[in-house]
Tab-separated table of C-alpha atoms and ligand atoms in Angstrom:
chain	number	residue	atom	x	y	z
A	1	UNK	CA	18.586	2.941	20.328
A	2	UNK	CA	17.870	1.503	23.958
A	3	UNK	CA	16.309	-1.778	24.154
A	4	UNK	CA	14.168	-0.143	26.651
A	5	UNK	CA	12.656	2.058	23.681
A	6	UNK	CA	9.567	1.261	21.446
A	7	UNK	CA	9.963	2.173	18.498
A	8	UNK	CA	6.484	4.623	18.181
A	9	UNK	CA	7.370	5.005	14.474
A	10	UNK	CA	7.398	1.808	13.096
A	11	UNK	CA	4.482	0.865	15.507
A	12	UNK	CA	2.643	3.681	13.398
A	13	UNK	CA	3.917	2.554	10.308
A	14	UNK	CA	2.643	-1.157	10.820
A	15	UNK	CA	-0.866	0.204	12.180
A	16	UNK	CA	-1.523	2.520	8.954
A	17	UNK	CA	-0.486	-0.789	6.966
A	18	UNK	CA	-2.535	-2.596	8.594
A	19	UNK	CA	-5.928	-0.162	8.712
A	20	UNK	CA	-5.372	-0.205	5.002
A	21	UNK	CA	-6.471	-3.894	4.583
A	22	UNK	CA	-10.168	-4.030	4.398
A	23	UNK	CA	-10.689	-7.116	6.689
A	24	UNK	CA	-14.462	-6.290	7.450
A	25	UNK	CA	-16.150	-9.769	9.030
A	26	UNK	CA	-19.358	-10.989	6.927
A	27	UNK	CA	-21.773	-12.545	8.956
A	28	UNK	CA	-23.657	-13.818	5.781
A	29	UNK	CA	-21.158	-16.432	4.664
A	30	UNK	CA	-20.413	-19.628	6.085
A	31	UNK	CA	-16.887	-19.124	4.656
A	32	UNK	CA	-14.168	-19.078	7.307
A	33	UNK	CA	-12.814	-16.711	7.475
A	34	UNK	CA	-15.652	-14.433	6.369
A	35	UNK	CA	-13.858	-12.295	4.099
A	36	UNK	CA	-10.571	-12.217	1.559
A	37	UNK	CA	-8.981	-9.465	3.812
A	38	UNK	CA	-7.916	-11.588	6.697
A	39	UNK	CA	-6.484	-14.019	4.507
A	40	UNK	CA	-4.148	-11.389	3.088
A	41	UNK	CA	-3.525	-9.328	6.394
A	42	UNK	CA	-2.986	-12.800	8.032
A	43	UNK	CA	-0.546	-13.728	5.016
A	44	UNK	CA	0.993	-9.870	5.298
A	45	UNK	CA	1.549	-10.931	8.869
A	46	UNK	CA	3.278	-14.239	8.663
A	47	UNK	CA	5.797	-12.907	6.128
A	48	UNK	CA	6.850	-9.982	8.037
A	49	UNK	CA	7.167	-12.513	11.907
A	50	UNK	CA	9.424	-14.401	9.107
A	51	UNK	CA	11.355	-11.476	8.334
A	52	UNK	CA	11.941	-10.778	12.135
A	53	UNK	CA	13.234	-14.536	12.224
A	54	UNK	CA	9.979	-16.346	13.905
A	55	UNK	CA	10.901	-19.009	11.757
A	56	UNK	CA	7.047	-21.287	12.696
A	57	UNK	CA	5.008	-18.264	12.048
A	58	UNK	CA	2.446	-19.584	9.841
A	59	UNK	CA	-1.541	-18.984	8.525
A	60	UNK	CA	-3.536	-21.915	9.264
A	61	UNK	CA	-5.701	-23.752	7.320
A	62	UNK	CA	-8.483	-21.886	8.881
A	63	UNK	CA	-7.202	-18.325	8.653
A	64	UNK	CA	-5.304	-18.393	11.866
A	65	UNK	CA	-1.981	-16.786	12.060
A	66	UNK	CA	0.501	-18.348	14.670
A	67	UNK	CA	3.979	-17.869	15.576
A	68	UNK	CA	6.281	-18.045	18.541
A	69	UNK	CA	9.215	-15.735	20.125
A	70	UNK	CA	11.625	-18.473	21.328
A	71	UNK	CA	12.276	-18.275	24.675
A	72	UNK	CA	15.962	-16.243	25.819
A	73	UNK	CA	16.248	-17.922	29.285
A	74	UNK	CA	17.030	-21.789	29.611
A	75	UNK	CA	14.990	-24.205	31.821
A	76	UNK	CA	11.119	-24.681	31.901
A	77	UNK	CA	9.548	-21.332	31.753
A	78	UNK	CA	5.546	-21.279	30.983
A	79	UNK	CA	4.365	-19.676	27.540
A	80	UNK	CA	2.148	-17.165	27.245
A	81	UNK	CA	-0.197	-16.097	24.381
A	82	UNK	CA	-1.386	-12.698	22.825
A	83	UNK	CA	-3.953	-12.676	20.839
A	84	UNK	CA	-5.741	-10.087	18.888
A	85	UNK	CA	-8.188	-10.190	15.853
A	86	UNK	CA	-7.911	-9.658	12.155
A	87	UNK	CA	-11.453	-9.149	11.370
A	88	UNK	CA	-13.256	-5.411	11.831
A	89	UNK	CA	-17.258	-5.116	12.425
A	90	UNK	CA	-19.737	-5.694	9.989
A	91	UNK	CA	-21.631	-2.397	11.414
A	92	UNK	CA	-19.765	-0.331	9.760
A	93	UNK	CA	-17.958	0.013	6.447
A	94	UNK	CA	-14.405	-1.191	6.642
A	95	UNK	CA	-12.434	-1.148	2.857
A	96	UNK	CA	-10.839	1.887	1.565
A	97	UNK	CA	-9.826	3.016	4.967
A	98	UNK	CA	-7.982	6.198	4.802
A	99	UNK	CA	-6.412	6.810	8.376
A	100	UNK	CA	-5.271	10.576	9.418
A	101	UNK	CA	-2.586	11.190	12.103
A	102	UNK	CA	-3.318	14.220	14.620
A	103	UNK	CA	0.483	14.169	15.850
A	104	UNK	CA	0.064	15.814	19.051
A	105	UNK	CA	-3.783	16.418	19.798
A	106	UNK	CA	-4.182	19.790	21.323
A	107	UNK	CA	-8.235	19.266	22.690
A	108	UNK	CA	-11.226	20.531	21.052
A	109	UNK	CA	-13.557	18.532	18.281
A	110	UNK	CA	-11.762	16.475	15.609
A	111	UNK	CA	-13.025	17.500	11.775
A	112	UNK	CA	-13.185	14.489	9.492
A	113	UNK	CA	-12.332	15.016	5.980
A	114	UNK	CA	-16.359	13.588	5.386
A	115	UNK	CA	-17.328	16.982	7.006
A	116	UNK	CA	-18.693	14.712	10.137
A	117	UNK	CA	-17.150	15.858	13.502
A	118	UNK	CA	-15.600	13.665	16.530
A	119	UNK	CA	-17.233	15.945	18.857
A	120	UNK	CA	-15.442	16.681	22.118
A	121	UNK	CA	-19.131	16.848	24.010
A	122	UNK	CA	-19.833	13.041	22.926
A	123	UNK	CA	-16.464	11.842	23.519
A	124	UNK	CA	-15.760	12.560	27.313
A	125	UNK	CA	-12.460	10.392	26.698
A	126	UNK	CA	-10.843	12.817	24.679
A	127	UNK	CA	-10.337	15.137	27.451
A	128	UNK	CA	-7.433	12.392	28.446
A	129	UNK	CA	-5.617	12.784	25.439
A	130	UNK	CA	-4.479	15.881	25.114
A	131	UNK	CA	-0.633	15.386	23.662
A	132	UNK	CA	-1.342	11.589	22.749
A	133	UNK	CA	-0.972	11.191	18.780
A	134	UNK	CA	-4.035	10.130	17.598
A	135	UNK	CA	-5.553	8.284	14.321
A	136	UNK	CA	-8.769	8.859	13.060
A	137	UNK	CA	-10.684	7.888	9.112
A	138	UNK	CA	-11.720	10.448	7.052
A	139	UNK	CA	-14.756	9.887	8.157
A	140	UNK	CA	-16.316	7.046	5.339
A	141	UNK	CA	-15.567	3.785	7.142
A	142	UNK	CA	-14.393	2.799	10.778
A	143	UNK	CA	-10.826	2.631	11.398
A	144	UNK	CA	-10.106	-1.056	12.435
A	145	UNK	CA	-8.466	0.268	15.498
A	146	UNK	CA	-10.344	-2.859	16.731
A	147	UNK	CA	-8.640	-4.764	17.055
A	148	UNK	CA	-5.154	-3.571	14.772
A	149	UNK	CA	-4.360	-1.753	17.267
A	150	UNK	CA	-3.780	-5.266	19.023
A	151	UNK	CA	-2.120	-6.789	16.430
A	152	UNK	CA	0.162	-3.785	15.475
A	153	UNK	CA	1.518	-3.638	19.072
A	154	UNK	CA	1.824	-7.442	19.663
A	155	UNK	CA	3.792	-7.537	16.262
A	156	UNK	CA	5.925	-4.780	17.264
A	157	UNK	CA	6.029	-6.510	20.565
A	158	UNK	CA	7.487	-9.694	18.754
A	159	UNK	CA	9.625	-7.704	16.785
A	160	UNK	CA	11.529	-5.351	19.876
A	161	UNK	CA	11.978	-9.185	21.615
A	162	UNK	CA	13.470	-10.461	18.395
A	163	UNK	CA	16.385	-7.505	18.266
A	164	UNK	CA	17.168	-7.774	22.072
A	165	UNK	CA	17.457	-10.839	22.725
A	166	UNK	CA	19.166	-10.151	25.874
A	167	UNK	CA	15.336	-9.341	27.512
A	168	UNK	CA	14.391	-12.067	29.357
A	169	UNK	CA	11.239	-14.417	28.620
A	170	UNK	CA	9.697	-17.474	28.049
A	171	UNK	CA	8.606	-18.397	24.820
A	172	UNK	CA	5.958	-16.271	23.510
A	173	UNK	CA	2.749	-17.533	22.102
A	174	UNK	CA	1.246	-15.195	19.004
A	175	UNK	CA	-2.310	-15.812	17.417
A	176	UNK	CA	-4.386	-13.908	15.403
A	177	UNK	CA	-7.716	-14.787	15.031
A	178	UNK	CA	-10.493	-14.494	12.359
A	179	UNK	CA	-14.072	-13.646	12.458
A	180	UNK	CA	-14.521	-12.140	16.235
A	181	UNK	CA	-16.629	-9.950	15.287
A	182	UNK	CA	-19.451	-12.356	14.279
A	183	UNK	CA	-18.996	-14.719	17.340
A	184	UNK	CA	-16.244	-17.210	15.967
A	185	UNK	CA	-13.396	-16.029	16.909
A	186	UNK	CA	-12.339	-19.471	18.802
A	187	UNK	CA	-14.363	-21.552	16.799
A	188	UNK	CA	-10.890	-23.111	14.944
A	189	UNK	CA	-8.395	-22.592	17.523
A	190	UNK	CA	-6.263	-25.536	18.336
A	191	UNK	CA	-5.938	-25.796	22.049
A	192	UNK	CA	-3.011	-27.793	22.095
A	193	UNK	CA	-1.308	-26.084	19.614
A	194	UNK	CA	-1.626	-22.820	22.215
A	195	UNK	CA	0.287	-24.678	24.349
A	196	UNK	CA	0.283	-21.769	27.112
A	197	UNK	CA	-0.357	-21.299	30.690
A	198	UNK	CA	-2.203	-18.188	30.467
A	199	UNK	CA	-3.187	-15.978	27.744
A	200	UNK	CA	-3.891	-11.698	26.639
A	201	UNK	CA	-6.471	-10.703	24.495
A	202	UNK	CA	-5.259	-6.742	23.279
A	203	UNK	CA	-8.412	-5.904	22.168
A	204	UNK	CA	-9.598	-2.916	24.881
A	205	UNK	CA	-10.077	1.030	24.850
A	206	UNK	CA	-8.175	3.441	26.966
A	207	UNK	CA	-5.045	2.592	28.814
A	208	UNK	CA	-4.255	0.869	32.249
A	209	UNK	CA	-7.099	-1.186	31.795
A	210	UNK	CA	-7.231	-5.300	32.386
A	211	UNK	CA	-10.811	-6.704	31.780
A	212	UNK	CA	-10.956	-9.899	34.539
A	213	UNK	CA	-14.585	-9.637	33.747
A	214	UNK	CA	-16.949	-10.379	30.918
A	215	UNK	CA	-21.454	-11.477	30.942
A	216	UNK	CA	-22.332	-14.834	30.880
A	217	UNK	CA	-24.579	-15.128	27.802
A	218	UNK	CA	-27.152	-17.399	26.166
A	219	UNK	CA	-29.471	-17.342	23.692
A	220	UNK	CA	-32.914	-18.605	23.653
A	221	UNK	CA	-35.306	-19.238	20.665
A	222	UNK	CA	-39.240	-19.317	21.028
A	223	UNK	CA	-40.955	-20.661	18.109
A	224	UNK	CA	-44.993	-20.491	18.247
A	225	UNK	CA	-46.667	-22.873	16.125
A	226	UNK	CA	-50.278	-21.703	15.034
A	227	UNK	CA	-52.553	-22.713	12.058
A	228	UNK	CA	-53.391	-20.828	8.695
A	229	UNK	CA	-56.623	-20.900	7.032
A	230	UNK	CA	-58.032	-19.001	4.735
A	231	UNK	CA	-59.397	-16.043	6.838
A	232	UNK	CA	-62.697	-16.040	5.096
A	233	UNK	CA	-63.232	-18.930	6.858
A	234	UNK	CA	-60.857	-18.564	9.853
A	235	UNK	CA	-63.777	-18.306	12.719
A	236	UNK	CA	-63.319	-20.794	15.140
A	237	UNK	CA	-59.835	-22.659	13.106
A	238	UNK	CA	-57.607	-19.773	12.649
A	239	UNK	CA	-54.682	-19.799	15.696
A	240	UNK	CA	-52.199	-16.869	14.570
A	241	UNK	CA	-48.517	-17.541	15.466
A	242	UNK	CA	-47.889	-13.379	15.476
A	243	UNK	CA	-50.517	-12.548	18.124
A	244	UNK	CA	-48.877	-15.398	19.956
A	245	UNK	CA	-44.790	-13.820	19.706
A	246	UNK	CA	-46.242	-10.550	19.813
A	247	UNK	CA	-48.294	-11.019	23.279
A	248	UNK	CA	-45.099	-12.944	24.630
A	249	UNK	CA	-42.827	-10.151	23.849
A	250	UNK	CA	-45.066	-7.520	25.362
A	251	UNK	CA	-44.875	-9.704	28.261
A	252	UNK	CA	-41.092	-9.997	28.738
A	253	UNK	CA	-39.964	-7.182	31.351
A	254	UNK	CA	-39.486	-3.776	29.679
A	255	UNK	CA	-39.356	-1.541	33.037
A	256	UNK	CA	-36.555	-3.208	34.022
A	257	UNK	CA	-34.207	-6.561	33.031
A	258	UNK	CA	-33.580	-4.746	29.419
A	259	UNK	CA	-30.357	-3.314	28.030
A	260	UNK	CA	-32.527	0.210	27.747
A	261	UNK	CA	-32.937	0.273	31.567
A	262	UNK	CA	-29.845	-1.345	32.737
A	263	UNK	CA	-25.827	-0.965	33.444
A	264	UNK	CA	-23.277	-1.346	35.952
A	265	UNK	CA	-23.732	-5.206	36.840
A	266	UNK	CA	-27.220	-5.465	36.052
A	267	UNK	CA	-28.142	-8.394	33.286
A	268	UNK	CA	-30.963	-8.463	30.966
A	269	UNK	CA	-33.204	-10.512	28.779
A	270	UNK	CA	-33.361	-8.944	25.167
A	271	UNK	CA	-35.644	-9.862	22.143
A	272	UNK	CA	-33.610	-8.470	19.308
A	273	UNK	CA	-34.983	-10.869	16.317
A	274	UNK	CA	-38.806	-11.520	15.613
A	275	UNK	CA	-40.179	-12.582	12.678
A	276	UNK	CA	-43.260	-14.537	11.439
A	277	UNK	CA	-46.562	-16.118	9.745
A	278	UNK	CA	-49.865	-16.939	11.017
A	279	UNK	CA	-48.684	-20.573	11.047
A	280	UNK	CA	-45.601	-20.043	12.489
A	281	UNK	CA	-43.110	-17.242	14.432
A	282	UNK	CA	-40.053	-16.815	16.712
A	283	UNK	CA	-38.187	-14.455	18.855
A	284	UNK	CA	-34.469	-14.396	19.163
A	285	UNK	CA	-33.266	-13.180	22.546
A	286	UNK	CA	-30.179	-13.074	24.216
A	287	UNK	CA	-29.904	-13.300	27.968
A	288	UNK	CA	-27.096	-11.589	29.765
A	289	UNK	CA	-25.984	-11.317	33.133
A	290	UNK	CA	-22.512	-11.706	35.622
A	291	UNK	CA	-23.825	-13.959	37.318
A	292	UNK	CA	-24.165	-17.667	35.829
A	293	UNK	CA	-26.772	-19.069	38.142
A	294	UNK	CA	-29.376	-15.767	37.221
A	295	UNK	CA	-29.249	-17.255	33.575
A	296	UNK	CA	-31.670	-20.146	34.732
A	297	UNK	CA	-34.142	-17.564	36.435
A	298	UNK	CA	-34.153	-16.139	33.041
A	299	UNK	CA	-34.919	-19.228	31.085
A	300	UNK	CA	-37.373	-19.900	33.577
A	301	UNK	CA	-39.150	-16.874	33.353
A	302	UNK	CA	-39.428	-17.253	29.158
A	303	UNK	CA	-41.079	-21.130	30.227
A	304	UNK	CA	-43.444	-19.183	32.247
A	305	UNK	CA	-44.420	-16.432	30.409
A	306	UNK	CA	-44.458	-18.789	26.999
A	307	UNK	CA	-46.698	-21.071	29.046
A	308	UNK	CA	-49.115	-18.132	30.169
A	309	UNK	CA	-49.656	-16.971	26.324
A	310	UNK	CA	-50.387	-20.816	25.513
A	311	UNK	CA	-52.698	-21.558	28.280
A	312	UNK	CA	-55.775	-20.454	26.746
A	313	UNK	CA	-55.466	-22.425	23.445
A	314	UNK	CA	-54.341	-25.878	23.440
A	315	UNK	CA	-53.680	-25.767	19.292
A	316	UNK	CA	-51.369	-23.136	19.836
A	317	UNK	CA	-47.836	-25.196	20.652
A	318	UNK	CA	-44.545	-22.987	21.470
A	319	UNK	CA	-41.074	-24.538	21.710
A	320	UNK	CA	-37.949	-23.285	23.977
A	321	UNK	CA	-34.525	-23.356	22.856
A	322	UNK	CA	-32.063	-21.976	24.934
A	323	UNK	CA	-27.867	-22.484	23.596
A	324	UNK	CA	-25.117	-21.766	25.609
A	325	UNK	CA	-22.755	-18.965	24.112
A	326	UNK	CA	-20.521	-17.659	26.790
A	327	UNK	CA	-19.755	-17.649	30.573
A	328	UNK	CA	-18.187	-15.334	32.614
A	329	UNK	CA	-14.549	-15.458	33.140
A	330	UNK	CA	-14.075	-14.562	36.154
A	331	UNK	CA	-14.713	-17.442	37.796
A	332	UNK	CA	-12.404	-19.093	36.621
A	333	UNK	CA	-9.643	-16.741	36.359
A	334	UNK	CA	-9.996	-16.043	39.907
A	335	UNK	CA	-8.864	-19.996	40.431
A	336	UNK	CA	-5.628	-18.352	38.545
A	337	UNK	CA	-5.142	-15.026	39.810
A	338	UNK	CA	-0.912	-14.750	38.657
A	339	UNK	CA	-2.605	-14.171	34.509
A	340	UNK	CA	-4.751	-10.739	35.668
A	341	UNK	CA	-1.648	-9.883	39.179
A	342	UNK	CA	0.766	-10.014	37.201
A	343	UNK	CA	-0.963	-7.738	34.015
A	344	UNK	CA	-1.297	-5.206	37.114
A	345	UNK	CA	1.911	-5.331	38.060
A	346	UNK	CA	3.157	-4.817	34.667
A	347	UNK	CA	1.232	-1.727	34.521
A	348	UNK	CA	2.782	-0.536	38.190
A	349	UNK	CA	6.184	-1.289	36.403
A	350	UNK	CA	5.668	1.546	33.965
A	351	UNK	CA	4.183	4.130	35.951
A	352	UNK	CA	0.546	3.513	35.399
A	353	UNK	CA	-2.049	2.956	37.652
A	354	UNK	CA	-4.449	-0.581	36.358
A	355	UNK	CA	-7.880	-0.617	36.825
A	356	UNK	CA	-9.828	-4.177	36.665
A	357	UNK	CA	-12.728	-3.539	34.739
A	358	UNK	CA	-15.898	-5.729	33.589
A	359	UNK	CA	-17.399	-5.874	30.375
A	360	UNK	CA	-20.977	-6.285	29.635
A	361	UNK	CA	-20.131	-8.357	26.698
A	362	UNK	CA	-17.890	-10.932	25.878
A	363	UNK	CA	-14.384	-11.707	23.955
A	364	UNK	CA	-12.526	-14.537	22.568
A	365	UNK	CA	-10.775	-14.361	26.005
A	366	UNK	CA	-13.990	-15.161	27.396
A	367	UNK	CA	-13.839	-18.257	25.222
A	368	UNK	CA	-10.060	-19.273	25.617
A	369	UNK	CA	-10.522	-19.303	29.768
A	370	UNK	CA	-13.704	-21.760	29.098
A	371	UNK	CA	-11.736	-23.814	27.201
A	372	UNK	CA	-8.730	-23.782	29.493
A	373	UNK	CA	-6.411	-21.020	29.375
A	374	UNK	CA	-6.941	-18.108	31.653
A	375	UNK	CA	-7.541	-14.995	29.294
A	376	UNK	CA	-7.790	-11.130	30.564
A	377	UNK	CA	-8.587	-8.569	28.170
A	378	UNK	CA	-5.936	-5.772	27.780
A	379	UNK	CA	-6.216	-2.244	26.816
A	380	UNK	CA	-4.821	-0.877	24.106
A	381	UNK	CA	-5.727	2.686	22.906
A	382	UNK	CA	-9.329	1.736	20.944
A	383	UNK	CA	-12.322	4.488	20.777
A	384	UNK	CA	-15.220	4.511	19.156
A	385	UNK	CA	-15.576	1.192	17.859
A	386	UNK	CA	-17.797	0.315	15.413
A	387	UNK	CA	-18.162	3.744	14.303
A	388	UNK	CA	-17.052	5.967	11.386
A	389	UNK	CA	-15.828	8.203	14.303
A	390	UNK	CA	-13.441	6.055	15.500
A	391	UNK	CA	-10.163	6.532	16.315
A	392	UNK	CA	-7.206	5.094	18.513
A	393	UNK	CA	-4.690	6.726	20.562
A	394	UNK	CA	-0.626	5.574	19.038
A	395	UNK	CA	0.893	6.674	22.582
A	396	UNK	CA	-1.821	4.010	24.235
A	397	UNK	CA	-0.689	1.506	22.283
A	398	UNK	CA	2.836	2.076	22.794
A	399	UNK	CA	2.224	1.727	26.544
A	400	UNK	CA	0.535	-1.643	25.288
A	401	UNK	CA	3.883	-2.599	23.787
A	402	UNK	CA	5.892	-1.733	27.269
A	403	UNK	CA	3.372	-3.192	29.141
A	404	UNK	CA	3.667	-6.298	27.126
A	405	UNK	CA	7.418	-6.266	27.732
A	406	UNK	CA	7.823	-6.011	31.462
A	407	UNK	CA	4.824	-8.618	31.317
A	408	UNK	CA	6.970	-11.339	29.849
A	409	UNK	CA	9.829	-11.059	31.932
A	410	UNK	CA	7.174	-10.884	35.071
A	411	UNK	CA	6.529	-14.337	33.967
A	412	UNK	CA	9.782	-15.762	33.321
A	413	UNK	CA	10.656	-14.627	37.010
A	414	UNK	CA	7.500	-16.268	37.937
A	415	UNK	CA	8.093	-19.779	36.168
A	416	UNK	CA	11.952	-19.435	37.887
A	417	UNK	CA	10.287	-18.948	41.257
B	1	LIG	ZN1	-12.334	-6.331	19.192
């Protein structure tokens, strides 16, 4: 076989392996990682980079799986880290996953074995993959294709570098991590043990696609602190908490500044938990937007309006919490361009044309870029997420793969340069 080949086969065969490993992320546990799956995908993992002869690959204490590709040029040449993520969403049911391969999708609506229906109508994308082999559940529980297809096609990544060693690169920088799904992806990862000048999250739908973009995000808690009587004799004493939350959420703007009336690279403020007593109750919301500065207006405008409900009763109190989560990682990876120029190039190199994208979300990327190392988003073949109806395209992530291969030897050549 040509070194320039993939081998689509064994890519397949590690991503049905790996779907079959219920990792599914519980955001009820403390425990880290969340759930017994990861530990044994993560172990599954770390034996077969030994096999390959990535002699450190090991599972951390914490879950993590880490490894490197030694480098096959001499002389300082930067390392670069993929990462993907072991865990699946909570929002849908992830053990027992029985994946299906269409081998050569023709068009049309996709029957699942459940008698549900990946309907063409719903799923605009499909019309892109005519000829792509594609794998879908049977219908009971989402696939995993987030994020396995990341991991399957940075392990086969690791293992076409290990038999051609005559491809050029700098050492090569794997980690899986645990628990993205719930917000802690990053919460154990060892900066220094990264060791890498810039970093790839595979963890993206569709093909072609580098994410140089995510939200900035915090999240703000407003507790309202009342006072419960009996309310036979609550004239004049009673202060209720709920008539407090539930006038300051009506106030919050609906019209407009809300994920129902927003997209593109509009932010919003969001009250998505609320619960309470007369004596006491609190909204959760999460405030979103590109821009970093607009997250002060927001918290701002929550003082304000919190202050406005309050100003007619001085025994009502109300307390403002706001906790940074995320920030945007743009700015920062545009004081690195090479990480997301060179992921473009990459693309160029094997015929496709990249689009930069943003996300109205975050990733661990997101996260790693904060915390030092510059980390686009990559696509790799994911639809559907979260869904029983999802599925993931095998020919996208083989382009992954190649992608991933030109990318290292872009950045060898850069290092030499
Ligand atoms: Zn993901």
């Amino acid at each position: 076989m040509s070194s320039k080949l993939i081998n689509r086969d064994r890519l397949l065969d590690r991503f049905l392996k790996y779907v079959r490993v219920g990792t599914t992320a519980d955001p009820n546990t403390n425990d880290y990682p969340s759930s017994r799956g990861q530990w044994l995908l993560g172990q599954m993992l770390v034996d077969q980079l030994r096999e390959m002869g990535i002699e450190d690959a090991l599972q951390d204490d914490h879950g993590l799986v880490w490894g490197t590709i030694p480098a096959t040029v001499p002389g300082p040449v930067p390392t670069i880290l993929f990462n993907a993520h072991l865990d699946t969403s909570p929002e849908a049911p992830g053990d027992h996953c029985k994946p299906q391969v269409i081998e050569c999708y023709e068009g049309g609506d996709i029957p699942l074995l459940s008698g549900d229906i990946i309907r063409e109508q719903d799923t605009p994308e499909l019309a892109k993959l005519l000829g792509h082999t594609l794998i879908t559940t049977d219908g009971k529980t989402l696939l995993g294709g987030d994020d396995k297809a990341g991991v399957a096609a940075i392990m086969e990544l690791a293992h076409h570098l290990m038999e051609n060693p005559h491809l050029p690169h700098g050492p090569v920088r794997i980690l899986f991590t645990c628990d993205e799904e719930i917000g802690r992806g990053t919460k154990f990862v060892d900066m220094q043990r990264a060791d890498a000048i810039a970093g790839y999250t595979l963890d993206g739908g569709g093909s072609g696609i580098i994410d140089v973009e995510t939200f900035s995000a915090d999240m703000a808690t407003v507790k309202f602190t009342g006072y419960n009587i009996h309310p036979s004799i609550g004239k004049g004493r009673m202060v209720n908490a709920i008539r407090a939350a539930s006038k300051f959420v009506a106030m919050l703007p609906s019209e407009s500044l809300s994920p129902e009336t927003t997209d593109g690279r509009d932010g919003f403020m969001h009250p998505y938990v609320l619960h309470g007593s007369v004596a006491e109750a609190m909204v959760q919301l999460i405030l979103r937007d590109f821009d970093t500065a607009k997250l002060t207006e927001y918290a701002d405008r929550l003082r304000s309006i919190a202050a406005e409900v309050c100003k007619d009763e001085p025994r009502l109190s109300v307390h403002l919490e706001i906790v940074e989560q995320y920030r945007n990682m743009a700015d920062r990876l545009k004081q690195f361009p090479v990480a997301a120029d060179l992921a473009e190039r990459a693309f160029h190199h094997i015929g496709i044309t990249p689009t930069r994208a943003s996300i109205r979300g975050g990733t661990d990327g997101a996260l790693m870029t904060q915390k030092g190392l510059p980390t686009p988003n990559l696509s790799v073949g994911q639809y559907n997420i979260h869904s029983c109806k999802e599925f993931a395209s095998l020919s996208e992530m083989e382009i992954a793969v190649k992608q991933a291969v030109v990318l290292v030897d872009l950045w060898q050549q850069f290092g030499r340069s």
